[in-house]
N, CA, C and O of each residue as an XYZ file, in Angstrom:
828
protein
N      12.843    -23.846     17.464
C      13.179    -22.818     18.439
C      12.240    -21.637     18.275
O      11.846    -21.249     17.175
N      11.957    -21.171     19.262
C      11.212    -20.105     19.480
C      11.921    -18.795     19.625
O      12.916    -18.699     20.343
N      11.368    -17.663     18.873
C      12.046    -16.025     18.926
C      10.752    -14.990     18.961
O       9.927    -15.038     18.049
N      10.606    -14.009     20.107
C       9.882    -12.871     19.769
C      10.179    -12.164     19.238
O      11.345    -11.794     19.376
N       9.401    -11.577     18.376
C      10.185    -10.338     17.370
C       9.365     -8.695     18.339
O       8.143     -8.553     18.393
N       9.904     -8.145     18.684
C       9.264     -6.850     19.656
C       7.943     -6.567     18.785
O       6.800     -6.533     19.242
N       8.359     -6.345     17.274
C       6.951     -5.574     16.480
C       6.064     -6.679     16.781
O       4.913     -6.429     16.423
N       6.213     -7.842     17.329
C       4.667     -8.725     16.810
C       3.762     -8.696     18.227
O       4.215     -8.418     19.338
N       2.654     -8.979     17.978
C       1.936     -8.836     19.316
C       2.601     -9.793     20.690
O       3.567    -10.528     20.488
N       2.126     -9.709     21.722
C       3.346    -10.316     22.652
C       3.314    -11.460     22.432
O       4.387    -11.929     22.052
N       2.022    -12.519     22.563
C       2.146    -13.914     22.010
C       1.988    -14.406     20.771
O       1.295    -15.345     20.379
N       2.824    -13.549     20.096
C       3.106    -14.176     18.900
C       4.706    -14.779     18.762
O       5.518    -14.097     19.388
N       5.273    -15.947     18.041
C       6.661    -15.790     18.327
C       6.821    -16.307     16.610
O       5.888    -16.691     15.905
N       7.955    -16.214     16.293
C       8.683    -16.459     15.254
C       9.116    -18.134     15.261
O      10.216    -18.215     15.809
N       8.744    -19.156     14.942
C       9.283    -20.567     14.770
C      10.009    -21.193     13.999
O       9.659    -21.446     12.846
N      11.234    -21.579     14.544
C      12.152    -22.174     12.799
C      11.720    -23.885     13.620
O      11.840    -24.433     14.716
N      11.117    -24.212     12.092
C      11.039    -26.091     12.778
C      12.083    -26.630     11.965
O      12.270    -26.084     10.878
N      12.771    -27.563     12.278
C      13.559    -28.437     11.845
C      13.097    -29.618     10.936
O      13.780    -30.140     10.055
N      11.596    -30.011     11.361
C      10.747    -31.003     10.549
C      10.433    -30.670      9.423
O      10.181    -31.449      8.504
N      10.408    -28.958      9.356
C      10.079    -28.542      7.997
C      11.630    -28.001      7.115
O      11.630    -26.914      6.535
N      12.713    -28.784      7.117
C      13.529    -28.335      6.829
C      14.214    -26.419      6.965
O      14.655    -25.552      6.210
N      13.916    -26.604      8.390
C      14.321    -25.541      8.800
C      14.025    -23.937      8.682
O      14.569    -22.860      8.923
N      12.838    -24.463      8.169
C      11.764    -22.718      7.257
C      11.352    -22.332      8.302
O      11.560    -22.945      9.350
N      10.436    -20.831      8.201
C       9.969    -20.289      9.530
C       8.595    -20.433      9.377
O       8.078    -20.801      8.322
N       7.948    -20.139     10.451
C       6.503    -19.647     10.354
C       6.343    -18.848     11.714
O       7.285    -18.585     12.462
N       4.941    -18.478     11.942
C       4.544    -17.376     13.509
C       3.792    -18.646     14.232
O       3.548    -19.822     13.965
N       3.606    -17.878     15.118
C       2.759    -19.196     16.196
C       2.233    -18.860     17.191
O       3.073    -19.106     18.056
N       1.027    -18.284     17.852
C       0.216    -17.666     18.761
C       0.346    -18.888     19.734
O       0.065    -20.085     19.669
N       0.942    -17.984     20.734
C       0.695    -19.066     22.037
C      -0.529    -19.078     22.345
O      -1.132    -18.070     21.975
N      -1.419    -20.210     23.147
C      -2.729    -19.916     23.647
C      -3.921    -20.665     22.714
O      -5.068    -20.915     23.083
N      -3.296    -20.958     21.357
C      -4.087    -21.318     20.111
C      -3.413    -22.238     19.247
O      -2.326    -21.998     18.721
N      -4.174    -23.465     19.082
C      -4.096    -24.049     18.502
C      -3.294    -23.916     16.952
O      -3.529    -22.795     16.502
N      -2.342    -24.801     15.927
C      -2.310    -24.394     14.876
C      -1.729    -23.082     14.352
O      -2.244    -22.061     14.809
N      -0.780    -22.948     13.502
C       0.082    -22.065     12.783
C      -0.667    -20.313     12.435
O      -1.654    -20.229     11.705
N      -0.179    -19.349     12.917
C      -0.317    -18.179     12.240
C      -0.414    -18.201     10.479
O      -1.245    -18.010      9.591
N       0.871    -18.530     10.630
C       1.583    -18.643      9.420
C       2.239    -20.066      8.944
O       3.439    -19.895      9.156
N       2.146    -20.786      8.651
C       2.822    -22.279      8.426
C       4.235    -22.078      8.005
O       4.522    -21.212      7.179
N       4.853    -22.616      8.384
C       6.847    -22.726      8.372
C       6.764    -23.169      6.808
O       6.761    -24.348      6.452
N       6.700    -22.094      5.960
C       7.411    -22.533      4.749
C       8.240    -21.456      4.472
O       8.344    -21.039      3.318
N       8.888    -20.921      5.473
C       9.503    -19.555      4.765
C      11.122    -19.431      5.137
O      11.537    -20.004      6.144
N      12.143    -18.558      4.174
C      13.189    -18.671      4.720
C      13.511    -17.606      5.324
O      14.606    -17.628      5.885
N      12.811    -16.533      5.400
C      12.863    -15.237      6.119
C      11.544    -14.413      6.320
O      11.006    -13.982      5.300
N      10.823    -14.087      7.853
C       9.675    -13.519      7.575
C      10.045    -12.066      8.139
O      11.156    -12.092      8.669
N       9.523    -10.989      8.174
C       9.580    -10.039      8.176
C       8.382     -9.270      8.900
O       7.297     -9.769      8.603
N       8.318     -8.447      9.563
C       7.079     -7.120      9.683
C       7.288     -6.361      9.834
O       8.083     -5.909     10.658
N       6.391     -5.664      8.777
C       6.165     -4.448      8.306
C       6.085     -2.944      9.747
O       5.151     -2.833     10.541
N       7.228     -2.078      9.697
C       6.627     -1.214     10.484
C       5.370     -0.701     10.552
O       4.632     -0.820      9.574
N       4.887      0.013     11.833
C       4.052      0.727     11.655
C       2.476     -0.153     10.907
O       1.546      0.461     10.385
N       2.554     -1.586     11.049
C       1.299     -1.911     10.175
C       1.352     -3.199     11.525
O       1.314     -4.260     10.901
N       1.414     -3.497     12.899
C       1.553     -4.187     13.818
C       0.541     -3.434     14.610
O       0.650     -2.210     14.688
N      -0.704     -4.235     15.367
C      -1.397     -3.799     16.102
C      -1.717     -5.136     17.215
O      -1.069     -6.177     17.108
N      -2.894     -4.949     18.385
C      -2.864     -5.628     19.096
C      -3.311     -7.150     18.273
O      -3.041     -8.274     18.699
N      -3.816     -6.934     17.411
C      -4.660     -8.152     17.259
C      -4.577     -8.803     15.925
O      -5.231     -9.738     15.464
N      -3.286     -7.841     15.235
C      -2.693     -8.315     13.517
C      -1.676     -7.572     13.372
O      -1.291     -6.561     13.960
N      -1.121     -8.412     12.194
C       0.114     -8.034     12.104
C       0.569     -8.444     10.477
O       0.384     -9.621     10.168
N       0.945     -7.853      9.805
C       1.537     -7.478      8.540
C       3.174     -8.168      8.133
O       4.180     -7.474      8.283
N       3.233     -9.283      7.728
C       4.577    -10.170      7.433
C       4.911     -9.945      6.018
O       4.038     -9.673      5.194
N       5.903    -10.031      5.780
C       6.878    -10.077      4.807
C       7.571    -11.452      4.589
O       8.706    -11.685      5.005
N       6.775    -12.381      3.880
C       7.449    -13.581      3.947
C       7.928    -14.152      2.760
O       7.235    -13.950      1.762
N       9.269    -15.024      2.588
C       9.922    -15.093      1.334
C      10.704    -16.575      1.733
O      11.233    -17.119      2.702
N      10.373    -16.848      0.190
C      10.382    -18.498      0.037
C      11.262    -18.320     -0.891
O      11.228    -17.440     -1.751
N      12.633    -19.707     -0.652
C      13.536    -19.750     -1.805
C      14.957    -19.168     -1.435
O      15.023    -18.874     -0.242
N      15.806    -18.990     -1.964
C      17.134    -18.337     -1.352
C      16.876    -16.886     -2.071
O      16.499    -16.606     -3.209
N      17.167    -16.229     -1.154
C      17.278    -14.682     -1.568
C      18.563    -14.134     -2.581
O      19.648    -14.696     -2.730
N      18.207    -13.168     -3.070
C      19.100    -13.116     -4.415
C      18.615    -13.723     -5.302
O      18.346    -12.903     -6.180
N      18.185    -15.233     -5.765
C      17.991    -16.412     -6.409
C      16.803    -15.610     -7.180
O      16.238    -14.608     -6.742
N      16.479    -16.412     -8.717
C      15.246    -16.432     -9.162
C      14.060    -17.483     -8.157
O      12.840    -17.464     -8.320
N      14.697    -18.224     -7.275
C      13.838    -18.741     -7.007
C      12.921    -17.810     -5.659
O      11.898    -18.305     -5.184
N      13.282    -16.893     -5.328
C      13.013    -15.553     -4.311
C      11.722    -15.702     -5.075
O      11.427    -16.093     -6.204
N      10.874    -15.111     -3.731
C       9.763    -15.185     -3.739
C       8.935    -14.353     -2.910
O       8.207    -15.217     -2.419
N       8.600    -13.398     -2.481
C       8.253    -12.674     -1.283
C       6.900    -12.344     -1.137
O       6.628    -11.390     -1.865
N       5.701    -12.848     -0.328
C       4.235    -12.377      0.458
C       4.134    -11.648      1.058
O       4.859    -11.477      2.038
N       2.953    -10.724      0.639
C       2.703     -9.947      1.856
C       1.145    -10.838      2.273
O       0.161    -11.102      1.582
N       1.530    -11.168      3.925
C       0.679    -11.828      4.656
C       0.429    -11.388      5.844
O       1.253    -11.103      6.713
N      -1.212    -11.301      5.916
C      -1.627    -10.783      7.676
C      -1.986    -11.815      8.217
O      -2.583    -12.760      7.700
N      -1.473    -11.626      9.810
C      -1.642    -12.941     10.198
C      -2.323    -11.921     11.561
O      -2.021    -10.783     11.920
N      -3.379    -12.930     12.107
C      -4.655    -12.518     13.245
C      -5.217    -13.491     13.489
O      -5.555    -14.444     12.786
N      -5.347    -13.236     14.660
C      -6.487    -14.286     15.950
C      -6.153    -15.916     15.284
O      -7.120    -16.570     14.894
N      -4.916    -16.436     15.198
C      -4.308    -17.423     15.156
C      -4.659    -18.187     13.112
O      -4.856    -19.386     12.911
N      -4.640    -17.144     11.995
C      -5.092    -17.504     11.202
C      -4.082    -16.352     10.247
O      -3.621    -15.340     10.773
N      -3.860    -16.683      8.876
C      -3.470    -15.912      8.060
C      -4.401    -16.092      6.653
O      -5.224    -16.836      6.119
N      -3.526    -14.660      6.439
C      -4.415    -14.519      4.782
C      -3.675    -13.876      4.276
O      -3.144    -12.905      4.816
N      -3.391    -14.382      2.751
C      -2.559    -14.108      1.808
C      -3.616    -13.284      0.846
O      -4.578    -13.634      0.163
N      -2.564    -11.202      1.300
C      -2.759    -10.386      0.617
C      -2.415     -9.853     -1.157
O      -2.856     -8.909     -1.813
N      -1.454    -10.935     -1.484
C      -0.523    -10.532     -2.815
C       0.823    -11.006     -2.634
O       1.371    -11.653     -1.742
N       1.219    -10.493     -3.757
C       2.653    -11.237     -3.870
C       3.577     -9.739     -4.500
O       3.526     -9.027     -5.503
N       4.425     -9.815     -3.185
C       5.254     -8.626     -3.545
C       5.777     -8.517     -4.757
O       6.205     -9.445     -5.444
N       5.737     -7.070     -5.102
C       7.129     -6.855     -6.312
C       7.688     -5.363     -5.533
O       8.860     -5.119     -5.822
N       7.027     -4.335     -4.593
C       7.739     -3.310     -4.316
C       6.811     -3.113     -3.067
O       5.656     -3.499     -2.887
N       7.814     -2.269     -2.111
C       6.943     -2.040     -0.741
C       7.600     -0.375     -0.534
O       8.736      0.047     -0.317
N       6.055      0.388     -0.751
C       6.390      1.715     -0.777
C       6.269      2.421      0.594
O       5.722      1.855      1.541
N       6.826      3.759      0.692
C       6.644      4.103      2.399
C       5.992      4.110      2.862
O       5.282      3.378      2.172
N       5.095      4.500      4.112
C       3.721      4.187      4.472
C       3.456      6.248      4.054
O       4.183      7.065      3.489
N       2.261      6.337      4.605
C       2.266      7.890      4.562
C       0.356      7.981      5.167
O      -0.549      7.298      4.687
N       0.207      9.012      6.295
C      -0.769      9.341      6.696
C      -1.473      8.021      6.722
O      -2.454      7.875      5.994
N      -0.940      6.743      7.731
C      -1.660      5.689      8.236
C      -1.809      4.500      7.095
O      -2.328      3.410      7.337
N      -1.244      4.904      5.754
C      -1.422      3.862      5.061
C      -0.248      3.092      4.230
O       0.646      3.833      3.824
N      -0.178      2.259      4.046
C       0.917      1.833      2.926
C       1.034      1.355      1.944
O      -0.076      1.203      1.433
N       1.734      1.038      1.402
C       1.608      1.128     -0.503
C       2.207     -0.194     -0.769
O       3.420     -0.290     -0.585
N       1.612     -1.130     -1.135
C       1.962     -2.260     -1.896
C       1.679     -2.940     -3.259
O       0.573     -3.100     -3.775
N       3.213     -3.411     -3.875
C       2.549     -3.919     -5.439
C       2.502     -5.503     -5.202
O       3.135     -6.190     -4.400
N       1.538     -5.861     -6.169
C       1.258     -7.480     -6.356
C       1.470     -7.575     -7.125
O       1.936     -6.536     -7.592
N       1.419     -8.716     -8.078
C       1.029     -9.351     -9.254
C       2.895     -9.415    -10.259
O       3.248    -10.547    -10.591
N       3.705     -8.418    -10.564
C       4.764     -8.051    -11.237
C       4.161     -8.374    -12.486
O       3.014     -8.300    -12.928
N       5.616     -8.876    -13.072
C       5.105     -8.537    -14.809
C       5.116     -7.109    -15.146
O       5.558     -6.197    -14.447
N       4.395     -7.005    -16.691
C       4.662     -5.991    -17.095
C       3.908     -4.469    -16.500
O       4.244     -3.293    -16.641
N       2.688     -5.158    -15.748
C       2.022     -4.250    -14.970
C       1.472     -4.820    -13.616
O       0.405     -5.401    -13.417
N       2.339     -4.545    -12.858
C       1.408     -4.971    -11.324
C       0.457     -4.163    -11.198
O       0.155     -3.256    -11.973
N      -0.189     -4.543     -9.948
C      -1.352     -3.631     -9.005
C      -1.100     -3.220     -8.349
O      -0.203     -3.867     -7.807
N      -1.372     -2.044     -7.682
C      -1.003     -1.509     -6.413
C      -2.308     -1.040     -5.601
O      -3.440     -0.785     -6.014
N      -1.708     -1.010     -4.160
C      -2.840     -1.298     -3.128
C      -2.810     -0.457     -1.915
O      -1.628     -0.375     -1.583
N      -3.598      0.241     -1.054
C      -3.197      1.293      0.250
C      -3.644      0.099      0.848
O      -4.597     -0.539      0.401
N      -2.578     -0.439      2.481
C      -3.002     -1.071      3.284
C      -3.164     -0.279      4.545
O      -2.374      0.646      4.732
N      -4.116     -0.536      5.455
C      -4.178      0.443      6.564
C      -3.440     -0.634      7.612
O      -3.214     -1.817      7.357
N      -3.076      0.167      9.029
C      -2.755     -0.627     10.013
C      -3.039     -1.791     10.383
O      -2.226     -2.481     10.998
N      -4.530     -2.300      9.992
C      -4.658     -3.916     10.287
C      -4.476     -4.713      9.269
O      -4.492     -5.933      9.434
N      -4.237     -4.043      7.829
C      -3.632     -4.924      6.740
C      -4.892     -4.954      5.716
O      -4.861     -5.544      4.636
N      -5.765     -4.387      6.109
C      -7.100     -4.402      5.216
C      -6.663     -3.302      3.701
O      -6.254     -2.144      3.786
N      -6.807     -3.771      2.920
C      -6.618     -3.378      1.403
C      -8.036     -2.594      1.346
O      -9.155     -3.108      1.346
N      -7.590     -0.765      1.280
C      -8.351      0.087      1.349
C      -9.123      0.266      0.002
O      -8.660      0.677     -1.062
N     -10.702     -0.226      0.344
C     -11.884     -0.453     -0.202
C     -11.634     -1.344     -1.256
O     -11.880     -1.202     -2.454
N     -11.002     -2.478     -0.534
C     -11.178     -3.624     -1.737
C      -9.997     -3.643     -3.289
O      -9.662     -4.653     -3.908
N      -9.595     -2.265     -3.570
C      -9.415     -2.159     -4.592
C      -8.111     -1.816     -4.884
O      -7.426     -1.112     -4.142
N      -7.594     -2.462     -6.341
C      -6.328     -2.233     -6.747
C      -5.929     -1.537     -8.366
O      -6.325     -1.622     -9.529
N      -4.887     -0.818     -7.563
C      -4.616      0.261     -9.090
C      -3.472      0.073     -9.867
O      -2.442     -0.539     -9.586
N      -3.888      0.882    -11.221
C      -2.671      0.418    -12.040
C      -0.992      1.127    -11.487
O       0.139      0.763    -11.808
N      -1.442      2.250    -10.555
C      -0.413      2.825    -10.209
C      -1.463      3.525     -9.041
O      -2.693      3.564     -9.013
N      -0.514      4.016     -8.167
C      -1.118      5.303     -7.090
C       0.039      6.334     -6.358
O       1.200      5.925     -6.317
N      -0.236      7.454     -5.876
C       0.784      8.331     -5.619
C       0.298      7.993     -3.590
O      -0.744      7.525     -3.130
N       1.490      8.447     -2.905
C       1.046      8.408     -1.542
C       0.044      9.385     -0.902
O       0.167     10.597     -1.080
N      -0.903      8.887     -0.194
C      -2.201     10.279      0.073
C      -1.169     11.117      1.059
O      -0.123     10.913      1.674
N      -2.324     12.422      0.775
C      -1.227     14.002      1.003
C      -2.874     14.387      1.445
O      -3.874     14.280      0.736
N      -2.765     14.913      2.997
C      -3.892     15.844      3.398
C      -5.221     14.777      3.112
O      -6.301     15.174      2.676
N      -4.977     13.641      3.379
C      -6.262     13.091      3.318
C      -7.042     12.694      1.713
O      -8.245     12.517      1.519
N      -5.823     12.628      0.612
C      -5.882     12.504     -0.937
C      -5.436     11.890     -1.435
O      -4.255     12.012     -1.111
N      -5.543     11.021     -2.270
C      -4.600      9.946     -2.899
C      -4.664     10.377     -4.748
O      -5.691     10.858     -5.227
N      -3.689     10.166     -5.413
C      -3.974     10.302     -6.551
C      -4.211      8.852     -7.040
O      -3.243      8.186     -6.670
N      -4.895      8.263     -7.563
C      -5.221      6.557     -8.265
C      -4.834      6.917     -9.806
O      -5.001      7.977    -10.410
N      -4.120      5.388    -10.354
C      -4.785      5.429    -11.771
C      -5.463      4.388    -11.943
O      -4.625      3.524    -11.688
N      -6.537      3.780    -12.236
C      -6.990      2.395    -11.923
C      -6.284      1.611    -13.158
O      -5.744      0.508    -13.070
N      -6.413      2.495    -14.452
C      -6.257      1.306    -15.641
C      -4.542      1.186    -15.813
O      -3.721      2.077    -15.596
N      -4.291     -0.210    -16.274
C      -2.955     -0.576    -16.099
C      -1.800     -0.255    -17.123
O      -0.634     -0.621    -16.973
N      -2.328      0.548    -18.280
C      -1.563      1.213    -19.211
C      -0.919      2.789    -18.592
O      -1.657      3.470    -17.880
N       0.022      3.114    -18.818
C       0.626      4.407    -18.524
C      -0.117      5.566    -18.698
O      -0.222      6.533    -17.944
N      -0.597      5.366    -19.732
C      -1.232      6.436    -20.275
C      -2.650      6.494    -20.146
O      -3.315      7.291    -20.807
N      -3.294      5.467    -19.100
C      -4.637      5.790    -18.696
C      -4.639      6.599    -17.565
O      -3.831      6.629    -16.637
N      -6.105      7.549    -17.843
C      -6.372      8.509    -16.738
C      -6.135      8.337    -15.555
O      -6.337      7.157    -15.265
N      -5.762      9.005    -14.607
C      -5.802      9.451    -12.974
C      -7.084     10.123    -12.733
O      -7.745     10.875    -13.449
N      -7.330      9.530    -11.189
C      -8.216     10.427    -10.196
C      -7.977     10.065     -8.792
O      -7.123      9.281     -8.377
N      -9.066     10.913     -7.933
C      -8.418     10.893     -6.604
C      -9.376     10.000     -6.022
O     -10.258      9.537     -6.746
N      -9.323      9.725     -4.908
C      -9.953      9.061     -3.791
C      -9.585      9.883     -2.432
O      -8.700     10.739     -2.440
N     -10.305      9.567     -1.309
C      -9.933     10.057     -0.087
C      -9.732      8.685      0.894
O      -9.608      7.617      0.295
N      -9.698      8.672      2.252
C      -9.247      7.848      2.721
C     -10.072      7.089      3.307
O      -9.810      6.465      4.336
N     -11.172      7.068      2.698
C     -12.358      5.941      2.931
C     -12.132      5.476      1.800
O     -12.903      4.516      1.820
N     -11.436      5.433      0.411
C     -11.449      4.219     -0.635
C     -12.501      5.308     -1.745
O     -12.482      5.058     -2.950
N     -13.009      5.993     -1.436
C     -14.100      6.549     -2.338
C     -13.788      7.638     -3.162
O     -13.179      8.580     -2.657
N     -14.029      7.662     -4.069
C     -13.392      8.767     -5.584
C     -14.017      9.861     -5.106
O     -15.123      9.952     -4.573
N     -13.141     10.753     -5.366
C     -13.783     12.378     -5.123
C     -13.688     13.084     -6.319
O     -13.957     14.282     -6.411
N     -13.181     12.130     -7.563
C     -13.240     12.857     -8.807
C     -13.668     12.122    -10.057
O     -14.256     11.085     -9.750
N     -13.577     12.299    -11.312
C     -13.984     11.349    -12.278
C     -12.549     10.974    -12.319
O     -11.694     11.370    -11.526
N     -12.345     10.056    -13.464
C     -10.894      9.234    -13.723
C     -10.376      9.967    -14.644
O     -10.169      9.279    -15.644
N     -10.019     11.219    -14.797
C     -10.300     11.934    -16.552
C      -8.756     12.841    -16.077
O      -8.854     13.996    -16.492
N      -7.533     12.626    -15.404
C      -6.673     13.737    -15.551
C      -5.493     13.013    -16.641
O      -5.350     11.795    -16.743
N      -4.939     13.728    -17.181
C      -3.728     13.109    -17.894
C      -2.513     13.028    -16.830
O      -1.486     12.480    -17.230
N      -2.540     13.482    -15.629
C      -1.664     13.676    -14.704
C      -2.012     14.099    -13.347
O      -2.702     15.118    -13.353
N      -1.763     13.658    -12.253
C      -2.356     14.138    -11.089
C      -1.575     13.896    -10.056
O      -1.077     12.804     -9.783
N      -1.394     15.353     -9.198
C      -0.354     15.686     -8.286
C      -0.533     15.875     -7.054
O      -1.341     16.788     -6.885
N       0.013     15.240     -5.683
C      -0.425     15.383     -4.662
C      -0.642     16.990     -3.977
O       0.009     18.011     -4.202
N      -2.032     16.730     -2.896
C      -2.020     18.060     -2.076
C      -1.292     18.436     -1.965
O      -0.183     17.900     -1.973
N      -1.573     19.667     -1.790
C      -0.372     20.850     -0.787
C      -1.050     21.999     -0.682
O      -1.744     22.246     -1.669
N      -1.083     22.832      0.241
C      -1.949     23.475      0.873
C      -3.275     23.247      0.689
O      -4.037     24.193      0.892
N      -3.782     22.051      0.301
C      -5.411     22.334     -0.075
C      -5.660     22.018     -1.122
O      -6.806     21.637     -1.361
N      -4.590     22.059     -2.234
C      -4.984     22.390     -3.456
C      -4.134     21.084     -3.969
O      -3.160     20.678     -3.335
N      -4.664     20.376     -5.353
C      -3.460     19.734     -5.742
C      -3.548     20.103     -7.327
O      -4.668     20.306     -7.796
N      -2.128     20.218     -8.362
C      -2.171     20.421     -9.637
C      -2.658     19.388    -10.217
O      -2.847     18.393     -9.518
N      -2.978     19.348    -11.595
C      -4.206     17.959    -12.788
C      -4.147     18.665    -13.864
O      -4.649     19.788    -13.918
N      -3.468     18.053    -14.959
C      -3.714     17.995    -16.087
C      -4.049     17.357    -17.155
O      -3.277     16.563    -17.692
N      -5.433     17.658    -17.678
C      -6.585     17.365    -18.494
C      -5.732     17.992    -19.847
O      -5.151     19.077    -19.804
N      -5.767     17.084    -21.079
C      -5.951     17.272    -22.313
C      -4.819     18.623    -22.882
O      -4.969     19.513    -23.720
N      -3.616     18.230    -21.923
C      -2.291     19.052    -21.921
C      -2.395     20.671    -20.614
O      -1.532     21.366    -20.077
N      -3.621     20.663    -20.588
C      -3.774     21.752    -19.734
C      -4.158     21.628    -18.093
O      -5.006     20.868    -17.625
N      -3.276     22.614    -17.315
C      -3.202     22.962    -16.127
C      -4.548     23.244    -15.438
O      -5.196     24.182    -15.903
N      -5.123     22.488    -14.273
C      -5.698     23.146    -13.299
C      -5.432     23.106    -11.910
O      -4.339     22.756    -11.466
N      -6.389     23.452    -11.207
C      -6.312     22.802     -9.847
C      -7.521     22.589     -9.025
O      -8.502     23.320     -9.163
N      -7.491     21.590     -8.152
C      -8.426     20.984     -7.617
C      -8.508     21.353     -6.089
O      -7.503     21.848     -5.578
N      -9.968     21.087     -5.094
C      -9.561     21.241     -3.497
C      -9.765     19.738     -3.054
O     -10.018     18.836     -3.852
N      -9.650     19.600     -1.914
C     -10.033     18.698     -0.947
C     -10.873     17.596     -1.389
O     -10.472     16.432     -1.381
N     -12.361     18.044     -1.883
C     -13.803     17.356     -2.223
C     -13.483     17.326     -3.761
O     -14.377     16.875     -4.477
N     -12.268     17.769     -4.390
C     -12.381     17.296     -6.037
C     -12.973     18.017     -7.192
O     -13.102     17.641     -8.357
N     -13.399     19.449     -6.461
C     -13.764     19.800     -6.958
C     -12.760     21.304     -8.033
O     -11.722     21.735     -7.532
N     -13.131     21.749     -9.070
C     -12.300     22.581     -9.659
C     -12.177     24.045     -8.931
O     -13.190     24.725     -8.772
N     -11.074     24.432     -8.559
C     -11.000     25.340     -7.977
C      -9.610     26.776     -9.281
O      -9.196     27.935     -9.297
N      -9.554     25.841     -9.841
C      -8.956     26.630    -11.344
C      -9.152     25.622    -12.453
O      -8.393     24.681    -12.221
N      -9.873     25.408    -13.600
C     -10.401     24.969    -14.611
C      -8.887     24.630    -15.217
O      -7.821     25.242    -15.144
N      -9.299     23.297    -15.888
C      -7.914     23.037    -16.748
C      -7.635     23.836    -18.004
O      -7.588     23.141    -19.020
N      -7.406     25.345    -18.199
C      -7.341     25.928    -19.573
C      -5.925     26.289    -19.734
O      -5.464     26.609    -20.829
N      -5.039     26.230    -18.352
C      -3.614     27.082    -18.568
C      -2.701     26.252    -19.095
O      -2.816     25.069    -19.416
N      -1.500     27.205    -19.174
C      -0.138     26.394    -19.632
C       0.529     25.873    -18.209
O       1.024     24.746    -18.245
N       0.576     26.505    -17.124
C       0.959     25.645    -16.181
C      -0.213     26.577    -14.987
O      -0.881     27.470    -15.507
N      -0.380     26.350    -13.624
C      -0.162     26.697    -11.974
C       0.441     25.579    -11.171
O       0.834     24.429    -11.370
N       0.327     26.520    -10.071
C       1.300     26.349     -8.988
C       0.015     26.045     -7.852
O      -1.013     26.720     -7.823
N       0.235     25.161     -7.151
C      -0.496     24.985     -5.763
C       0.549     24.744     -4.715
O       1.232     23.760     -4.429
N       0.413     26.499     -4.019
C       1.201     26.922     -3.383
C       0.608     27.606     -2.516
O      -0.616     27.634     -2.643
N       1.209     28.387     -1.352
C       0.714     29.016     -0.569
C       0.596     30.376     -1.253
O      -0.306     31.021     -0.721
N       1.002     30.824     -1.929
C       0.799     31.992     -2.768
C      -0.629     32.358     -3.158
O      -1.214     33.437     -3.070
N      -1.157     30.816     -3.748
C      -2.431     31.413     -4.035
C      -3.528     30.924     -3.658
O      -4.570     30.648     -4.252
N      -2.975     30.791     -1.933
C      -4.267     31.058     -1.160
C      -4.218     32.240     -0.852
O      -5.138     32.749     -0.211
């Protein structure tokens, strides 16, 4: 049986086959061959990450609840999919992008996806904060206690990897602390109060 889901592009539909013991998959009218192949027991898409020509699924194999749960994040386009990771958490979106972990265990990866599902510049972190004003805080290495830095929203670092802590924009400015001490940073990453204090504030105050 066939179902449109509103978020998916118009000829896309949702398929439960019966041949495949009753799993789902997507299915582009017009084109040959599976979006997504019916192995799933619930697929899903992602708000806000649906465009004319892709679309961002949430697909999960196994009975839910169960250890045997299983959940993908998969883009499916121009009658073809590709398997992005394997969920463990799906964070809010924020300023066009969204936040996904792969891998689980004791340290997943985490990833900014933009609207067509493209994993912003390739790359995955040991942790990341949501970008604020066009800023992301990254940590790349997968221990807790490895450094933070920023990136902007082309994927590209605007700082070294060197904060012990790093806090989203706000007015311009975001707080970082280096080697127990307070600074603050602008836009381009650059120091706009040196890390020497016991604390600041990036506030409208001190613009």
């Amino acid at each position: 049986s066939y179902k449109h889901n509103q978020a998916l592009p118009e000829d896309v539909y949702t398929y439960t086959s019966a041949e495949y013991g009753s799993s789902i998959g997507f299915v582009r009218f017009g084109e040959n061959g599976w979006v997504t192949p019916p192995l799933y027991s619930s697929v899903v898409n992602v708000p806000g990450l649906t465009g004319p020509d892709a679309s961002i699924i949430l697909a999960t194999t196994g009975r839910v609840g169960y250890s045997s749960e299983q959940t993908y994040v998969i883009q499916a386009s121009n009658g073809s999919s590709k398997l992005l990771g394997t969920l463990v958490e799906f964070k809010g979106g924020s300023e066009g992008f969204w936040i996904f972990t792969s891998g689980g265990g004791a340290f997943p990866q985490y990833a900014f996806l933009d609207k067509d599902g493209n994993v912003l510049g390739g790359k995955y972190y040991g942790d990341v904060e949501a970008f604020s004003e066009g800023v992301a805080a990254v940590r790349p290495g997968s221990s807790f206690s490895a450094p933070w830095g920023y990136v902007d929203a082309t994927g590209q670092a605007i700082t070294k990897v060197e904060f012990d802590s790093a806090y989203r924009m706000k007015n311009g400015y975001a707080q970082v602390i280096k080697n127990d001490k307070w600074g603050l940073i602008d836009k381009t990453g650059k120091f706009v109060i040196q890390p020497t204090w016991g604390y600041v504030d990036a506030s409208e105050s001190f613009v």
